[in-house]
Short mmCIF file of C-alpha atoms and ligand atoms in Angstrom, two decimals:
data_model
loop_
_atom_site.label_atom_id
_atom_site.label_comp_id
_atom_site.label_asym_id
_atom_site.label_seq_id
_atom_site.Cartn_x
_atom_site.Cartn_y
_atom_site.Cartn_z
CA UNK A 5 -143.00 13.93 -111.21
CA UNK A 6 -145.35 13.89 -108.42
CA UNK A 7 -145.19 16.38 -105.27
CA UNK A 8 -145.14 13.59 -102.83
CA UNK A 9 -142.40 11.47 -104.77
CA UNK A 10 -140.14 14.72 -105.47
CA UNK A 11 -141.00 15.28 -101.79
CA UNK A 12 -139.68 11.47 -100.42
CA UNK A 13 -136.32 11.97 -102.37
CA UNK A 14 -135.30 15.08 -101.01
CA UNK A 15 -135.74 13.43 -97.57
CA UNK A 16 -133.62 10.51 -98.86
CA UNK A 17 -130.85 13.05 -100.23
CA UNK A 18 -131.47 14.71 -96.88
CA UNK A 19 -130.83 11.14 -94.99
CA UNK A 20 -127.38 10.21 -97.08
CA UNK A 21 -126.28 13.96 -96.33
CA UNK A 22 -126.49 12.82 -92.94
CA UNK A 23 -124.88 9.83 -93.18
CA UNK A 24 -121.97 11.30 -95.04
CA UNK A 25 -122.19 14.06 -92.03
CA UNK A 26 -121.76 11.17 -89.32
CA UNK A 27 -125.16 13.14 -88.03
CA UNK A 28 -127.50 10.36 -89.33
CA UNK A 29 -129.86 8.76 -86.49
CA UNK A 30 -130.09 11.73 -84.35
CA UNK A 31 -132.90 13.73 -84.32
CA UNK A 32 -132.54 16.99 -86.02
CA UNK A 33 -134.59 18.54 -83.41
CA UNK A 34 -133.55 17.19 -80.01
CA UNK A 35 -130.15 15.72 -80.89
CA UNK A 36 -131.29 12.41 -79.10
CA UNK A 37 -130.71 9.16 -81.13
CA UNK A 38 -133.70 8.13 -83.25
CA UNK A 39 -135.31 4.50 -82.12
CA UNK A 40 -133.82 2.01 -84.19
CA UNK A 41 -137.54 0.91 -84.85
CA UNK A 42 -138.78 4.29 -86.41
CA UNK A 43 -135.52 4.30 -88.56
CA UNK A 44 -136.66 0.89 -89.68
CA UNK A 45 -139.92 1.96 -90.75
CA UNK A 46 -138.60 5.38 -91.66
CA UNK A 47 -134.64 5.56 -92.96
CA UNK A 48 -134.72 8.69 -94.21
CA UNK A 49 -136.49 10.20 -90.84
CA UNK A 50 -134.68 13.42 -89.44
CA UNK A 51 -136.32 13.72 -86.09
CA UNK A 52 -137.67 11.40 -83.47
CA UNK A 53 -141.42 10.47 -83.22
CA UNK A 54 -141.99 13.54 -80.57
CA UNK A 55 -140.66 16.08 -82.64
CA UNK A 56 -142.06 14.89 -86.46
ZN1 LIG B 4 -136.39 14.49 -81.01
#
């Protein structure tokens, strides 16, 4: 399997940890919520744009 695609579903994993954590949607960094826009375009993001 490729790096980049072994890469992408440990950050999905990552993201359904989260939701099963109740921490999903808050950056891992900052502990702010994550804009609902970059979650669109990014659901398995763990930070906010500022801290990526
Ligand atoms: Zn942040």
């Amino acid at each position: 399997m490729r790096d980049d695609a072994r890469r992408r579903i440990e950050q999905v994993d990552a993201a359904l940890g989260r939701l099963d954590a109740g921490t999903y949607g808050r950056c891992a960094v900052g502990g702010e919520p994550i804009p609902e826009a970059r979650l669109a375009a990014v659901p398995w993001a763990a930070t906010c744009v500022a801290h990526a």
